């Protein structure tokens, strides 16, 4: 695994939230809340190295130096499962731009098909690509190329679970991407699902069983 590109958020709260996401008994309503909370933890880590600018503000007591985020951030969820991660990003960073990439993985060939793209300018932005599951890596690699072709330079995939196969494929096709994840699982089964994983994230999020 290319250690320098991958950050596993090893935090008790991340493990705790992931436990209930993995649990097959968790219903969509609670699933959405858990996904949002866990994404908040991941976005905190993904934005740790954002540049800051220094300003002076007047507190009720005195003038003091403060820091603010010094770069525009754009979040790009991969439809549809990435939608479950978007509100966490917009809650933490209310003035971010939001783009969308619509991809669906063919269940037999495991190849992604694009059905939608719309995003604001990515020039000089830190781009957070949101997709909960990095399985074969086909979808994330496709989306990353799309965003690079449209000007993304600083690109981070925020995902909930990553398979080693997906990390390998994504970092081979895009050596500069960063991956922030709650867990690296064992691998893929023979139909391309992450093991132990949590099943089909989009279906569990939206109740499409
Ligand atoms: C899932 C998931 C990823 C993709 C991962 O989406 O949200 O986008 O599969 O698999 P990969 O790494 O092998 O490409 P899916 O295509 O099932 O669509 P959905 O989000 O609409 O459920
Ligand atoms: N997509 C999912 O939702 N789950 C997996 O395990 C793999 C791809």
GROMACS .gro file of C-alpha atoms and ligand atoms in nm:
model
  239
    1UNK     CA    1   0.000   0.000   0.000
    2UNK     CA    2   0.139   0.345  -0.087
    3UNK     CA    3   0.146   0.462   0.276
    4UNK     CA    4   0.231   0.822   0.199
    5UNK     CA    5  -0.088   0.869  -0.008
    6UNK     CA    6  -0.329   0.700   0.235
    7UNK     CA    7  -0.446   0.826   0.572
    8UNK     CA    8  -0.648   0.586   0.784
    9UNK     CA    9  -0.835   0.786   1.047
   10UNK     CA   10  -0.757   0.579   1.351
   11UNK     CA   11  -0.996   0.744   1.596
   12UNK     CA   12  -1.225   0.564   1.844
   13UNK     CA   13  -1.524   0.765   1.723
   14UNK     CA   14  -1.460   0.664   1.361
   15UNK     CA   15  -1.448   0.297   1.465
   16UNK     CA   16  -1.763   0.335   1.671
   17UNK     CA   17  -1.962   0.490   1.386
   18UNK     CA   18  -1.828   0.241   1.133
   19UNK     CA   19  -1.938  -0.048   1.356
   20UNK     CA   20  -2.304   0.051   1.315
   21UNK     CA   21  -2.263   0.121   0.943
   22UNK     CA   22  -2.129  -0.231   0.897
   23UNK     CA   23  -2.412  -0.386   1.101
   24UNK     CA   24  -2.661  -0.538   0.855
   25UNK     CA   25  -2.943  -0.450   1.094
   26UNK     CA   26  -2.896  -0.073   1.068
   27UNK     CA   27  -3.194   0.088   0.891
   28UNK     CA   28  -3.162   0.364   0.625
   29UNK     CA   29  -3.275   0.647   0.854
   30UNK     CA   30  -3.001   0.576   1.108
   31UNK     CA   31  -2.762   0.484   0.830
   32UNK     CA   32  -2.782   0.834   0.684
   33UNK     CA   33  -2.707   0.991   1.022
   34UNK     CA   34  -2.411   0.764   1.083
   35UNK     CA   35  -2.269   0.825   0.735
   36UNK     CA   36  -2.292   1.199   0.790
   37UNK     CA   37  -2.123   1.183   1.131
   38UNK     CA   38  -1.842   0.960   1.014
   39UNK     CA   39  -1.784   1.180   0.711
   40UNK     CA   40  -1.742   1.480   0.945
   41UNK     CA   41  -1.456   1.299   1.116
   42UNK     CA   42  -1.299   1.215   0.779
   43UNK     CA   43  -1.338   1.568   0.641
   44UNK     CA   44  -1.165   1.709   0.949
   45UNK     CA   45  -0.866   1.492   0.863
   46UNK     CA   46  -0.887   1.560   0.487
   47UNK     CA   47  -0.872   1.937   0.547
   48UNK     CA   48  -0.594   1.927   0.805
   49UNK     CA   49  -0.328   2.049   0.560
   50UNK     CA   50  -0.529   2.329   0.398
   51UNK     CA   51  -0.331   2.652   0.381
   52UNK     CA   52  -0.436   2.926   0.621
   53UNK     CA   53  -0.415   3.304   0.614
   54UNK     CA   54  -0.357   3.526   0.916
   55UNK     CA   55  -0.586   3.818   0.997
   56UNK     CA   56  -0.643   4.047   1.289
   57UNK     CA   57  -0.980   4.061   1.469
   58UNK     CA   58  -1.096   4.261   1.762
   59UNK     CA   59  -1.217   4.042   2.048
   60UNK     CA   60  -1.427   4.210   2.320
   61UNK     CA   61  -1.098   4.241   2.508
   62UNK     CA   62  -0.825   4.324   2.253
   63UNK     CA   63  -0.700   4.286   1.897
   64UNK     CA   64  -0.557   3.943   1.817
   65UNK     CA   65  -0.424   3.744   1.525
   66UNK     CA   66  -0.651   3.468   1.392
   67UNK     CA   67  -0.622   3.218   1.110
   68UNK     CA   68  -0.875   3.135   0.842
   69UNK     CA   69  -0.879   2.879   0.562
   70UNK     CA   70  -0.683   3.031   0.276
   71UNK     CA   71  -0.801   2.827  -0.020
   72UNK     CA   72  -1.131   2.761  -0.191
   73UNK     CA   73  -1.263   2.408  -0.134
   74UNK     CA   74  -1.487   2.218  -0.374
   75UNK     CA   75  -1.663   1.897  -0.269
   76UNK     CA   76  -1.758   1.653  -0.544
   77UNK     CA   77  -1.974   1.357  -0.441
   78UNK     CA   78  -1.992   1.063  -0.680
   79UNK     CA   79  -2.363   0.996  -0.728
   80UNK     CA   80  -2.539   0.845  -0.579
   81UNK     CA   81  -2.378   0.702  -0.263
   82UNK     CA   82  -2.147   1.004  -0.225
   83UNK     CA   83  -2.455   1.216  -0.158
   84UNK     CA   84  -2.464   1.060   0.189
   85UNK     CA   85  -2.135   1.238   0.262
   86UNK     CA   86  -2.212   1.581   0.119
   87UNK     CA   87  -2.402   1.744   0.405
   88UNK     CA   88  -2.114   1.674   0.643
   89UNK     CA   89  -1.878   1.863   0.413
   90UNK     CA   90  -2.115   2.158   0.358
   91UNK     CA   91  -2.195   2.178   0.732
   92UNK     CA   92  -1.826   2.200   0.822
   93UNK     CA   93  -1.735   2.430   0.531
   94UNK     CA   94  -2.049   2.628   0.442
   95UNK     CA   95  -1.888   2.838   0.168
   96UNK     CA   96  -1.750   2.550  -0.037
   97UNK     CA   97  -1.838   2.489  -0.401
   98UNK     CA   98  -2.017   2.167  -0.489
   99UNK     CA   99  -1.984   1.961  -0.806
  100UNK     CA  100  -2.138   1.627  -0.900
  101UNK     CA  101  -2.012   1.325  -1.091
  102UNK     CA  102  -2.277   1.067  -1.176
  103UNK     CA  103  -2.132   0.718  -1.216
  104UNK     CA  104  -2.285   0.374  -1.198
  105UNK     CA  105  -2.082   0.057  -1.177
  106UNK     CA  106  -2.202  -0.220  -1.406
  107UNK     CA  107  -2.262  -0.515  -1.172
  108UNK     CA  108  -2.122  -0.766  -1.424
  109UNK     CA  109  -1.825  -0.591  -1.582
  110UNK     CA  110  -1.761  -0.370  -1.271
  111UNK     CA  111  -1.685  -0.083  -1.512
  112UNK     CA  112  -1.825   0.263  -1.428
  113UNK     CA  113  -2.053   0.445  -1.671
  114UNK     CA  114  -2.080   0.825  -1.652
  115UNK     CA  115  -2.429   0.975  -1.659
  116UNK     CA  116  -2.379   1.324  -1.516
  117UNK     CA  117  -2.115   1.589  -1.458
  118UNK     CA  118  -2.143   1.944  -1.333
  119UNK     CA  119  -1.891   2.133  -1.123
  120UNK     CA  120  -1.777   2.488  -1.052
  121UNK     CA  121  -1.427   2.601  -1.149
  122UNK     CA  122  -1.164   2.378  -0.991
  123UNK     CA  123  -0.877   2.620  -1.056
  124UNK     CA  124  -0.674   2.686  -0.739
  125UNK     CA  125  -0.922   2.483  -0.531
  126UNK     CA  126  -0.870   2.195  -0.291
  127UNK     CA  127  -1.104   1.930  -0.423
  128UNK     CA  128  -1.263   1.669  -0.196
  129UNK     CA  129  -1.395   1.375  -0.398
  130UNK     CA  130  -1.661   1.203  -0.186
  131UNK     CA  131  -1.738   0.834  -0.240
  132UNK     CA  132  -1.794   0.597   0.053
  133UNK     CA  133  -1.665   0.278  -0.112
  134UNK     CA  134  -1.329   0.235  -0.287
  135UNK     CA  135  -1.370  -0.119  -0.421
  136UNK     CA  136  -1.200  -0.202  -0.754
  137UNK     CA  137  -1.111   0.168  -0.777
  138UNK     CA  138  -1.267   0.197  -1.122
  139UNK     CA  139  -1.521   0.464  -1.022
  140UNK     CA  140  -1.277   0.676  -0.821
  141UNK     CA  141  -1.007   0.653  -1.091
  142UNK     CA  142  -1.261   0.758  -1.356
  143UNK     CA  143  -1.384   1.052  -1.146
  144UNK     CA  144  -1.030   1.160  -1.054
  145UNK     CA  145  -0.931   1.173  -1.422
  146UNK     CA  146  -1.244   1.374  -1.502
  147UNK     CA  147  -1.156   1.627  -1.231
  148UNK     CA  148  -0.787   1.643  -1.328
  149UNK     CA  149  -0.888   1.708  -1.691
  150UNK     CA  150  -1.097   2.000  -1.563
  151UNK     CA  151  -0.813   2.154  -1.367
  152UNK     CA  152  -0.807   1.986  -1.024
  153UNK     CA  153  -0.454   1.999  -0.884
  154UNK     CA  154  -0.503   1.934  -0.512
  155UNK     CA  155  -0.729   1.627  -0.500
  156UNK     CA  156  -0.829   1.409  -0.204
  157UNK     CA  157  -1.064   1.110  -0.208
  158UNK     CA  158  -1.263   1.090   0.115
  159UNK     CA  159  -1.403   0.739   0.153
  160UNK     CA  160  -1.545   0.532   0.436
  161UNK     CA  161  -1.397   0.194   0.343
  162UNK     CA  162  -1.113   0.122   0.102
  163UNK     CA  163  -1.008  -0.213  -0.043
  164UNK     CA  164  -0.635  -0.265  -0.109
  165UNK     CA  165  -0.718  -0.337  -0.475
  166UNK     CA  166  -0.888   0.001  -0.507
  167UNK     CA  167  -0.604   0.187  -0.339
  168UNK     CA  168  -0.358   0.021  -0.575
  169UNK     CA  169  -0.557   0.102  -0.886
  170UNK     CA  170  -0.636   0.460  -0.790
  171UNK     CA  171  -0.283   0.552  -0.686
  172UNK     CA  172  -0.141   0.389  -1.000
  173UNK     CA  173  -0.369   0.592  -1.225
  174UNK     CA  174  -0.335   0.911  -1.016
  175UNK     CA  175  -0.011   0.902  -0.814
  176UNK     CA  176  -0.073   1.246  -0.659
  177UNK     CA  177  -0.417   1.181  -0.514
  178UNK     CA  178  -0.457   1.156  -0.137
  179UNK     CA  179  -0.695   0.904   0.016
  180UNK     CA  180  -0.853   0.960   0.357
  181UNK     CA  181  -1.049   0.662   0.485
  182UNK     CA  182  -1.188   0.516   0.806
  183UNK     CA  183  -1.063   0.165   0.728
  184UNK     CA  184  -0.870  -0.049   0.481
  185UNK     CA  185  -1.054  -0.381   0.457
  186UNK     CA  186  -0.931  -0.728   0.358
  187UNK     CA  187  -1.016  -0.720  -0.012
  188UNK     CA  188  -1.286  -0.791  -0.269
  189UNK     CA  189  -1.507  -1.094  -0.313
  190UNK     CA  190  -1.571  -1.256  -0.652
  191UNK     CA  191  -1.852  -1.011  -0.736
  192UNK     CA  192  -1.649  -0.702  -0.653
  193UNK     CA  193  -1.786  -0.626  -0.305
  194UNK     CA  194  -1.558  -0.522  -0.022
  195UNK     CA  195  -1.501  -0.788   0.249
  196UNK     CA  196  -1.603  -0.757   0.527
  197UNK     CA  197  -1.731  -0.420   0.401
  198UNK     CA  198  -2.085  -0.310   0.467
  199UNK     CA  199  -2.270  -0.428   0.157
  200UNK     CA  200  -2.408  -0.188  -0.102
  201UNK     CA  201  -2.372   0.159   0.047
  202UNK     CA  202  -2.614   0.333  -0.193
  203UNK     CA  203  -2.884   0.071  -0.142
  204UNK     CA  204  -2.852   0.089   0.236
  205UNK     CA  205  -2.850   0.469   0.234
  206UNK     CA  206  -3.157   0.503   0.015
  207UNK     CA  207  -3.343   0.181   0.100
  208UNK     CA  208  -3.327   0.038  -0.256
  209UNK     CA  209  -3.303  -0.333  -0.175
  210LIG     C1  210  -2.064   0.216  -0.564
  210LIG     C2  211  -1.984   0.309  -0.474
  210LIG     C3  212  -1.873   0.353  -0.565
  210LIG     C4  213  -1.850   0.230  -0.649
  210LIG     C5  214  -1.726   0.163  -0.598
  210LIG     O1  215  -2.148   0.288  -0.646
  210LIG     O2  216  -2.058   0.415  -0.424
  210LIG     O3  217  -1.906   0.465  -0.646
  210LIG     O4  218  -1.963   0.145  -0.633
  210LIG     O5  219  -1.692   0.056  -0.675
  210LIG     P1  220  -1.558   0.050  -0.762
  210LIG     O6  221  -1.448   0.101  -0.675
  210LIG     O7  222  -1.544  -0.095  -0.793
  210LIG     O8  223  -1.578   0.132  -0.885
  210LIG     P2  224  -2.252   0.220  -0.747
  210LIG     O9  225  -2.191   0.211  -0.884
  210LIG    O10  226  -2.305   0.093  -0.688
  210LIG    O11  227  -2.366   0.327  -0.762
  210LIG     P3  228  -2.461   0.397  -0.654
  210LIG    O12  229  -2.375   0.493  -0.577
  210LIG    O13  230  -2.561   0.465  -0.740
  210LIG    O14  231  -2.523   0.291  -0.566
  211LIG     N1  232  -2.000  -0.057  -0.382
  211LIG     C1  233  -2.062  -0.074  -0.263
  211LIG     O1  234  -2.159  -0.005  -0.232
  211LIG     N2  235  -2.014  -0.169  -0.181
  211LIG     C2  236  -1.908  -0.246  -0.213
  211LIG     O2  237  -1.869  -0.332  -0.131
  211LIG     C3  238  -1.845  -0.227  -0.336
  211LIG     C4  239  -1.893  -0.130  -0.420
   0.00000   0.00000   0.00000
